[in-house]
CSV table of C-alpha atoms and ligand atoms in Angstrom, one decimal:
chain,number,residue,atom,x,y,z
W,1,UNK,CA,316.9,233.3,235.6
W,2,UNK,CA,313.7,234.8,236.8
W,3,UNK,CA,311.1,232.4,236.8
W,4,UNK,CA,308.6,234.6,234.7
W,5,UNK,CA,311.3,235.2,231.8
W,6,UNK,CA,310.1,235.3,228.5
W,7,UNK,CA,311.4,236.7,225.4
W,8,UNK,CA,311.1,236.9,221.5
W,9,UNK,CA,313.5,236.7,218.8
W,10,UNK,CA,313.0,236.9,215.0
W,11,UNK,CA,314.7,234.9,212.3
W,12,UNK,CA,314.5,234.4,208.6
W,13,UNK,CA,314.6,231.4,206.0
W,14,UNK,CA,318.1,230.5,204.1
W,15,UNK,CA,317.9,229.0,200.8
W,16,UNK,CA,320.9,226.6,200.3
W,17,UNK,CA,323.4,227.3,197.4
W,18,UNK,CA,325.2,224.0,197.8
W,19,UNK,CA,322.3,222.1,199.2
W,20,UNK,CA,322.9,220.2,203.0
W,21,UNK,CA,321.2,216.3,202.2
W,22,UNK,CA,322.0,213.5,204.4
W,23,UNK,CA,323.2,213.1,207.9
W,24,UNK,CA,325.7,211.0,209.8
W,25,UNK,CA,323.9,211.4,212.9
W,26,UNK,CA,320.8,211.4,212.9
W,27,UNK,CA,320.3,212.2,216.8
W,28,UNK,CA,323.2,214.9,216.9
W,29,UNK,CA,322.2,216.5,213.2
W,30,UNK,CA,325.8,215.8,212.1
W,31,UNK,CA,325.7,216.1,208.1
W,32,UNK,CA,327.3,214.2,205.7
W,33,UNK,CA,328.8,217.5,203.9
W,34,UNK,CA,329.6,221.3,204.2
W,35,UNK,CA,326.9,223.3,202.7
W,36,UNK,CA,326.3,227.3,202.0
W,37,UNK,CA,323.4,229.0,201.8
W,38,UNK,CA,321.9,232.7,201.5
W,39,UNK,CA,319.8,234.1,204.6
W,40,UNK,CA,316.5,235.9,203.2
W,41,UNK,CA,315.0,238.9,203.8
W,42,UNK,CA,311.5,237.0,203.6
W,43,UNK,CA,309.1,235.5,205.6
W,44,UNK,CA,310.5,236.0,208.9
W,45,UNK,CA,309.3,233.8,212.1
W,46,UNK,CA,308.9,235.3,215.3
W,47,UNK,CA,309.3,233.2,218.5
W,48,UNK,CA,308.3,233.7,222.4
W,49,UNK,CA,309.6,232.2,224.9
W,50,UNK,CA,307.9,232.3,228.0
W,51,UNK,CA,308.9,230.4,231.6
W,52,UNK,CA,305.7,228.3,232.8
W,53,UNK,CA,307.1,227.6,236.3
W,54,UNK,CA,304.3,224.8,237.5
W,55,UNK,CA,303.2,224.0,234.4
W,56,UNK,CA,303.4,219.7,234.2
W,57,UNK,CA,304.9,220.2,230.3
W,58,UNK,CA,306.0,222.2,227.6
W,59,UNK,CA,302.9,223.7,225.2
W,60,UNK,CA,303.4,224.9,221.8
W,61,UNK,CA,301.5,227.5,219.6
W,62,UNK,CA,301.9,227.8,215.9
W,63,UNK,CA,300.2,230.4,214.7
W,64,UNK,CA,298.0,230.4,217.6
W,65,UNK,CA,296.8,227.2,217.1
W,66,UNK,CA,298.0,224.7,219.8
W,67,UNK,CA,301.1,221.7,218.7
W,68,UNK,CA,300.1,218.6,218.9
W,69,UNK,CA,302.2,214.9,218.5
W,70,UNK,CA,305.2,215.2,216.7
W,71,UNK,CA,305.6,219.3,216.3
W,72,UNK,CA,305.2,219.7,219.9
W,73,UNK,CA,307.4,216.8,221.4
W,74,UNK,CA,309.9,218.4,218.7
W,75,UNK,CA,310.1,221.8,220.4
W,76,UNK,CA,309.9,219.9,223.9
W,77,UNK,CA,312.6,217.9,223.1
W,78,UNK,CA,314.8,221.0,221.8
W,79,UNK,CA,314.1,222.9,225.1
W,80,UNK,CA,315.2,219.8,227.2
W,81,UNK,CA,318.4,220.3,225.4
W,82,UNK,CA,318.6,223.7,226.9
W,83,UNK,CA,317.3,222.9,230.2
W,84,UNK,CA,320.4,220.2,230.1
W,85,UNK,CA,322.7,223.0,229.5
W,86,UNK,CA,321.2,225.1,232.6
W,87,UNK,CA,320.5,222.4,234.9
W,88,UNK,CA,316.4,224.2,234.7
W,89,UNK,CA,313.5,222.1,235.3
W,90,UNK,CA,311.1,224.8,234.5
W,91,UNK,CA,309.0,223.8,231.8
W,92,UNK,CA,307.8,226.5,228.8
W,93,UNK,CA,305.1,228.3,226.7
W,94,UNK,CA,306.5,228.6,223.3
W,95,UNK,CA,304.3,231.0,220.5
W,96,UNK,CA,305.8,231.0,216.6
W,97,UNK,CA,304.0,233.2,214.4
W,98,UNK,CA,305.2,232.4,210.6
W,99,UNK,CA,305.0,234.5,207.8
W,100,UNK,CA,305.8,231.5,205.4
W,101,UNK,CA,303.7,228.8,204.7
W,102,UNK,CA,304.9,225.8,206.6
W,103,UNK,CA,306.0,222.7,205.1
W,104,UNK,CA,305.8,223.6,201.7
W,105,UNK,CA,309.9,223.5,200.8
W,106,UNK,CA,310.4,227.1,202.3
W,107,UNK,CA,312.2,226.7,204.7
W,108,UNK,CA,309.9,227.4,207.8
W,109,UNK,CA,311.7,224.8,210.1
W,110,UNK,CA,314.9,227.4,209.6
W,111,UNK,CA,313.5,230.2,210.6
W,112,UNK,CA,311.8,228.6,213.4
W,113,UNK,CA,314.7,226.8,215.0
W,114,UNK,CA,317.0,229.5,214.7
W,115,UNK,CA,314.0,232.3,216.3
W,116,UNK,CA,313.5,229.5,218.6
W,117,UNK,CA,317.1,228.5,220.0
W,118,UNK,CA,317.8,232.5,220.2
W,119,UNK,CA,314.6,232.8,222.6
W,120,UNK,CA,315.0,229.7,224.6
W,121,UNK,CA,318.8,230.1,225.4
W,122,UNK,CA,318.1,233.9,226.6
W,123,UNK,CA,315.0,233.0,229.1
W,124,UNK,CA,317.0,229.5,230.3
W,125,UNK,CA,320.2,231.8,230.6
W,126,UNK,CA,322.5,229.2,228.8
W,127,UNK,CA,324.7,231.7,227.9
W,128,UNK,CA,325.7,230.7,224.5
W,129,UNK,CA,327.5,232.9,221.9
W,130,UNK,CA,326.7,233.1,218.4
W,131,UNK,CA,328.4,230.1,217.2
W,132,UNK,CA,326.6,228.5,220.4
W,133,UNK,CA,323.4,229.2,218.8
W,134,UNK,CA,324.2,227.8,215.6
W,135,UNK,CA,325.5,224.1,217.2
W,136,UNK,CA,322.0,224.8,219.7
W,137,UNK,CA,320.0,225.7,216.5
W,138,UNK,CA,321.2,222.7,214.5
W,139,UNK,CA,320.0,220.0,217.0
W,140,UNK,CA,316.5,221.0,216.0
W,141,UNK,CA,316.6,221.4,212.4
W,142,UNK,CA,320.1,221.1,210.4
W,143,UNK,CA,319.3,223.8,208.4
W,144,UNK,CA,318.7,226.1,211.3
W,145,UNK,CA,321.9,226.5,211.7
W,146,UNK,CA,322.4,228.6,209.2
W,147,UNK,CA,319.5,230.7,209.9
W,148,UNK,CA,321.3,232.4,212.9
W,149,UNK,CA,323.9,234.3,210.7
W,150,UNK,CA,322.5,236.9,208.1
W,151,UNK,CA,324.1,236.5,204.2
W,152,UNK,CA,325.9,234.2,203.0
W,153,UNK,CA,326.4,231.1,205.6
W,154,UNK,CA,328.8,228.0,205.3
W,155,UNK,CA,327.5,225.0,207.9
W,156,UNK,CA,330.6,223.0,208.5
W,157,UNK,CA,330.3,219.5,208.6
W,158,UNK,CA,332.8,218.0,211.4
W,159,UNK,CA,334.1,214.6,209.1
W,160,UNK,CA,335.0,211.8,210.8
W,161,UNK,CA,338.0,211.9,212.6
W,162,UNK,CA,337.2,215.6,214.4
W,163,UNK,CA,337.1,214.4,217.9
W,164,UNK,CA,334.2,215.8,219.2
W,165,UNK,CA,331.8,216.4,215.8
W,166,UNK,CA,329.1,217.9,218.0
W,167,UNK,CA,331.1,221.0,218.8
W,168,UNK,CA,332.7,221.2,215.6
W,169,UNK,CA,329.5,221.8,213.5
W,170,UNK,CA,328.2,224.7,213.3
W,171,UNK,CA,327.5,227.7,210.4
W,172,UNK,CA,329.5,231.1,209.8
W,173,UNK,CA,329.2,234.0,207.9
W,174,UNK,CA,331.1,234.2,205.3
W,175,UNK,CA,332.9,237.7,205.1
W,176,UNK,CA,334.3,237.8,201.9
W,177,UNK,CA,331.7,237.7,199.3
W,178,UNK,CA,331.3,240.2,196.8
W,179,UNK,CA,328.0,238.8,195.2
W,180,UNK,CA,324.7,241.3,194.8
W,181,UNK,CA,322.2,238.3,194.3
W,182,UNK,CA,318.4,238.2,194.3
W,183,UNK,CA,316.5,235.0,195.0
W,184,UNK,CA,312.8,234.9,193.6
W,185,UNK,CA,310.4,232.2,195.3
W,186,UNK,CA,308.0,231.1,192.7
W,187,UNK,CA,305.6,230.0,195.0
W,188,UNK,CA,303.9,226.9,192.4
W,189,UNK,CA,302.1,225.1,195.6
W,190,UNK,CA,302.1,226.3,199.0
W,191,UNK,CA,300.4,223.5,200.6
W,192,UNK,CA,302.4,220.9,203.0
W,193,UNK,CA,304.5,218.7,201.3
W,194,UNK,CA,303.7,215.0,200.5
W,195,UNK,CA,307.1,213.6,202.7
W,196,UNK,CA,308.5,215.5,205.3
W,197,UNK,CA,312.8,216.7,204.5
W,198,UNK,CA,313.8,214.3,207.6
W,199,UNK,CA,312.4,211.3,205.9
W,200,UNK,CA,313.0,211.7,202.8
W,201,UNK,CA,316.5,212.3,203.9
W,202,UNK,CA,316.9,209.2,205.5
W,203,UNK,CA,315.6,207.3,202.8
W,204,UNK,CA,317.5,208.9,200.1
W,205,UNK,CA,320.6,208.1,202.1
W,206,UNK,CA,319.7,204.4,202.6
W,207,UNK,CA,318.1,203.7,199.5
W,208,UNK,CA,319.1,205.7,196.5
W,209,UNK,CA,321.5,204.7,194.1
W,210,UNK,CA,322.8,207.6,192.9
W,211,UNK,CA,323.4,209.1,196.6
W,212,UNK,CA,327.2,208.4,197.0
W,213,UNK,CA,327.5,210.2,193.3
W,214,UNK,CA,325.3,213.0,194.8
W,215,UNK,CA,327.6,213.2,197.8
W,216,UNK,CA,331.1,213.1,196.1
W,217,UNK,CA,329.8,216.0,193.7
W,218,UNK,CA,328.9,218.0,197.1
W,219,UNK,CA,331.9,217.6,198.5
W,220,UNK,CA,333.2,219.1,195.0
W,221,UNK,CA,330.8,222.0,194.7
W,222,UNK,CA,331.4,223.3,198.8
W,223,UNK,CA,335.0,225.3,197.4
W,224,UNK,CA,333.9,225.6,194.1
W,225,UNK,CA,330.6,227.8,195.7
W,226,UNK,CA,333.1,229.7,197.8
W,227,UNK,CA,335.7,230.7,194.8
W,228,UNK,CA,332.9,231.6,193.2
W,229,UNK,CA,331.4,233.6,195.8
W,230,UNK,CA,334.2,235.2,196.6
W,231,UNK,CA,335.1,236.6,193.1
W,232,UNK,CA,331.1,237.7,193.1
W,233,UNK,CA,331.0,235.4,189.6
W,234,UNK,CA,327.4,234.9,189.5
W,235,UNK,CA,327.0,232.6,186.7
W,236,UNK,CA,329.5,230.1,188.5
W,237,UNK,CA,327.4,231.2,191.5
W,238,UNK,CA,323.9,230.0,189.3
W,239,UNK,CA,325.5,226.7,187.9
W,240,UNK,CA,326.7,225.5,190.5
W,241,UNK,CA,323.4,226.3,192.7
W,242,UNK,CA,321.5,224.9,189.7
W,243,UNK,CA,323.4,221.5,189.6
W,244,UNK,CA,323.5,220.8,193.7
W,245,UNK,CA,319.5,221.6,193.5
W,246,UNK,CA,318.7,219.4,190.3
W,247,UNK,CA,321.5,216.9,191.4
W,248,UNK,CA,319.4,216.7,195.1
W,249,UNK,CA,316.3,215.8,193.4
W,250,UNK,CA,317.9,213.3,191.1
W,251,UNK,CA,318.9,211.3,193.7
W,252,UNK,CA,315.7,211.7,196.0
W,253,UNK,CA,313.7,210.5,192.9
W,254,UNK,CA,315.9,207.2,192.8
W,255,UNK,CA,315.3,206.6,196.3
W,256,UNK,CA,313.2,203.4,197.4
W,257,UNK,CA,310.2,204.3,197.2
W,258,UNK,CA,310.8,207.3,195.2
W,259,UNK,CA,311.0,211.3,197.0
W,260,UNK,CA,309.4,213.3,194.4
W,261,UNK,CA,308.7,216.8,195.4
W,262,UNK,CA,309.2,218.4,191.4
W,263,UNK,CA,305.7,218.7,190.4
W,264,UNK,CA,304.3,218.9,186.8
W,265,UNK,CA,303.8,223.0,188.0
W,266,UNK,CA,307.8,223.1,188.9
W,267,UNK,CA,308.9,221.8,186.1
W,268,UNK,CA,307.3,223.9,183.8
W,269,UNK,CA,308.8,226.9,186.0
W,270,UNK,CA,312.5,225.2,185.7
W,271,UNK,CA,311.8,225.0,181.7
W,272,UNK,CA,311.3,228.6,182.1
W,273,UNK,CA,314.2,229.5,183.6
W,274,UNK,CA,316.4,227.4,181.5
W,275,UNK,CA,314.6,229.2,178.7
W,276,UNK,CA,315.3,232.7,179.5
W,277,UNK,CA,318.7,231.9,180.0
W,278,UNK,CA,319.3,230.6,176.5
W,279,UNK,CA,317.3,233.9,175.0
W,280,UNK,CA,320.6,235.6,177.5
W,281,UNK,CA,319.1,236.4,181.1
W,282,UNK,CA,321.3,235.5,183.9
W,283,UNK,CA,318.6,233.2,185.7
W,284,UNK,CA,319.3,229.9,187.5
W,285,UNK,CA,316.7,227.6,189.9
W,286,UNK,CA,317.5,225.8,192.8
W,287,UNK,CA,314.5,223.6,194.8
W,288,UNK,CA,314.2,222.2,197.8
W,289,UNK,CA,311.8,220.0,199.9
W,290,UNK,CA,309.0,221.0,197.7
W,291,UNK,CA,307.3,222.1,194.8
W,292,UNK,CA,308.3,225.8,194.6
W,293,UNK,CA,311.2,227.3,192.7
W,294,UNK,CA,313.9,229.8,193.5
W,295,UNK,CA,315.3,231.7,190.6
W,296,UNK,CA,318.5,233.5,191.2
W,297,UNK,CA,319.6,236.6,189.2
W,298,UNK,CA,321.0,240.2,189.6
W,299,UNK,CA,318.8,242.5,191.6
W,300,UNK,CA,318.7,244.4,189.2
W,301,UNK,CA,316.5,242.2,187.2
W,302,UNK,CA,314.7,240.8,189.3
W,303,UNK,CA,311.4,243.0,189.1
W,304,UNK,CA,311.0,242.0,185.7
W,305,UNK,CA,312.0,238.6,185.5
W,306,UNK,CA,309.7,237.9,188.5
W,307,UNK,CA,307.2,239.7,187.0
W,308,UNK,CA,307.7,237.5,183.7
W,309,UNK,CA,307.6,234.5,185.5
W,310,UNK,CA,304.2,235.2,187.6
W,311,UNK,CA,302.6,236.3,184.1
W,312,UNK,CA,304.0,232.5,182.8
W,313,UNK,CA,303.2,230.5,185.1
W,314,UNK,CA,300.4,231.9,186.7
W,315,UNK,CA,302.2,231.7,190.6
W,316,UNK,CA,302.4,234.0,193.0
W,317,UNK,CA,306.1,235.9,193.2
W,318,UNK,CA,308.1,236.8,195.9
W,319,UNK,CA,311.7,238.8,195.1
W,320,UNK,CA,314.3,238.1,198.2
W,321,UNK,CA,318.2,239.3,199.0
W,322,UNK,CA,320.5,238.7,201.8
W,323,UNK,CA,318.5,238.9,205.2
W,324,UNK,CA,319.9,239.5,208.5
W,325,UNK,CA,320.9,237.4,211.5
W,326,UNK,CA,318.5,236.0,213.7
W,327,UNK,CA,318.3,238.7,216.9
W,328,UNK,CA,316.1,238.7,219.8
W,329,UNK,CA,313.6,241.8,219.6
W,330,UNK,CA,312.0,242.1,222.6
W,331,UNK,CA,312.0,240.6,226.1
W,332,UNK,CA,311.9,240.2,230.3
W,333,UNK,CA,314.5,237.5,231.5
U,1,2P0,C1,319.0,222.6,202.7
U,1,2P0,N1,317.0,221.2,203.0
U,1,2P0,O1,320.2,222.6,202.6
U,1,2P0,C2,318.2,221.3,202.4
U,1,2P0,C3,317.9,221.3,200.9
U,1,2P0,C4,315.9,220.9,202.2
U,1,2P0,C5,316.5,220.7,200.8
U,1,2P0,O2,317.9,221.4,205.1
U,1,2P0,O3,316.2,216.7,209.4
U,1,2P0,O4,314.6,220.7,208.0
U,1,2P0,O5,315.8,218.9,210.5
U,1,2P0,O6,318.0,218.4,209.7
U,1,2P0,O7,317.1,221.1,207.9
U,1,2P0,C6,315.6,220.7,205.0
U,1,2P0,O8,315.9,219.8,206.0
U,1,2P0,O9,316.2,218.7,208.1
U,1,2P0,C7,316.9,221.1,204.4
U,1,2P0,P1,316.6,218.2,209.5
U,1,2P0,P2,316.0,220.2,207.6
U,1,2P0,O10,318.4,223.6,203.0
């Protein structure tokens, strides 16, 4: 490890088909269930890593503007769980530049822990494989995880009883899906959201009602998503996407007080979807911590069913497919 190292890696947002809500752990980021999920080809972050030898602490740029509180002891406490790994007492300079509004249910904390963990583990030299990455990835954002394999990923849970759940949970690609899938971000409201995904999480899983219901369904739809992956059937694909999404929010919305992240301007967007699919389009939605909606449909329709929904609902459109793995681009370590 020289002690000027730096280097920069690039990763992309996933979008979860079977959607990952609720943790067992909440210091290790040990879910409560398998999920899946599609890497984008969208709104990439790119991450720098540089070694700050002398430098009293970590510092943290987002976009150029310095981290602050919460955001930056985050990404200080994620490098100290490289620096564990390499014995290092170097502290670091850390620069994201997002291309994805932050904070607003799209996934930024992904692409951002994934770019991050792929930069920090080259400059610390914690020589870590890919399935490394992933466990590093997931200690500072679950989905993350994901984010470090391109296509379609599957984060394994570790359940109780695996003897050492911090090794055991990581994401992989899956390699036998046949799907051709487009995902289009209906971006209603890109401003940050009302409740962050970490405590809504927590409260969901300690107040709501309907969580254990949520979670048996989850544990239903994981091989039901990968039968239907693998035969490349996308309306099971849709459905079931559809019903983990809606069946997320249901139980957020019971929660104590109540998560509610559907807005009046997503659920005029869902009615549209559900719409075009009983005039015969092959359209489904799926949510997450926010307002906006993904549609998923064929790529080959996407242009105009994007272009239908922007003209309906007045939002901005963005059309995705399966993005790539999260890779280091450039560097000096
Ligand atoms: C997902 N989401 O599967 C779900 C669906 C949002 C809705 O993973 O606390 O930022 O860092 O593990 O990964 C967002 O939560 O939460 C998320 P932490 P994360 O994509």
């Amino acid at each position: 490890m020289r002690s000027d190292a730096w280097a920069t890696a690039v990763a992309h947002p996933n979008i979860a088909l079977v959607k990952y809500w609720g943790k067992r752990d909440e210091d290790l980021i040990l879910p409560l269930a398998d999920s899946l999920s599609m890497t984008l080809d969208i709104f990439p972050t790119t991450t720098t890593v540089r070694l700050m030898p002398g430098q009293g602490q970590d510092s943290a740029f987002l976009d150029g503007i310095p981290a602050s509180g919460q955001a930056r002891r985050r990404i200080a406490a994620f490098l100290d769980l490289v620096r564990d790994r390499t014995g290092s007492t170097v502290r670091a300079r850390v620069d994201t530049v997002n291309t994805v509004p932050v904070g607003a249910g799209l996934a930024s904390s992904a692409a951002g822990f994934a770019a991050l963990a792929v930069a920090a583990a080259t400059v610390y030299d914690a020589g870590l494989d890919t399935v490394g990455l992933s466990r590093l990835a997931r200690r500072g954002s679950g989905s993350a995880c994901r984010s470090v394999f391109g296509g379609f990923v599957q984060w394994y849970a570790a359940y109780p009883g695996i003897p050492d759940p911090d090794q055991a949970s990581y994401a992989q690609p899956l390699g036998d899906v046949q799907l051709e899938l487009a995902l289009i971000a209906v971006l209603v409201d890109t401003g940050p959201k009302p409740v962050s995904s970490r405590e809504a999480m927590t409260r969901t899983v300690s107040t709501s009602r309907l969580f254990p219901r949520w979670l048996a369904a989850t544990l239903e739809d994981v091989p039901a998503m990968r039968a239907a992956l693998r035969d490349g059937d996308i309306a099971r694909v849709g459905a079931i996407a559809e019903r983990s999404a809606m069946g997320m929010h249901d139980t957020m919305e019971a929660a104590v007080p109540p998560v509610r992240y559907r807005t009046p301007a997503s659920r005029h967007v869902l009615g549209l979807v559900r719409a075009m699919r009983a005039r015969g389009e092959q359209t489904w939605a799926t949510m997450d911590a926010g307002a906006n909606v993904k549609v998923l449909c064929p790529p080959g329709d996407a242009p105009r069913i994007a272009a239908e929904l922007a003209s309906m609902s007045g939002s901005r459109t963005v059309i995705a497919g399966p993005g790539p793995a999260a890779t280091l681009t450039l560097g000096d370590w």
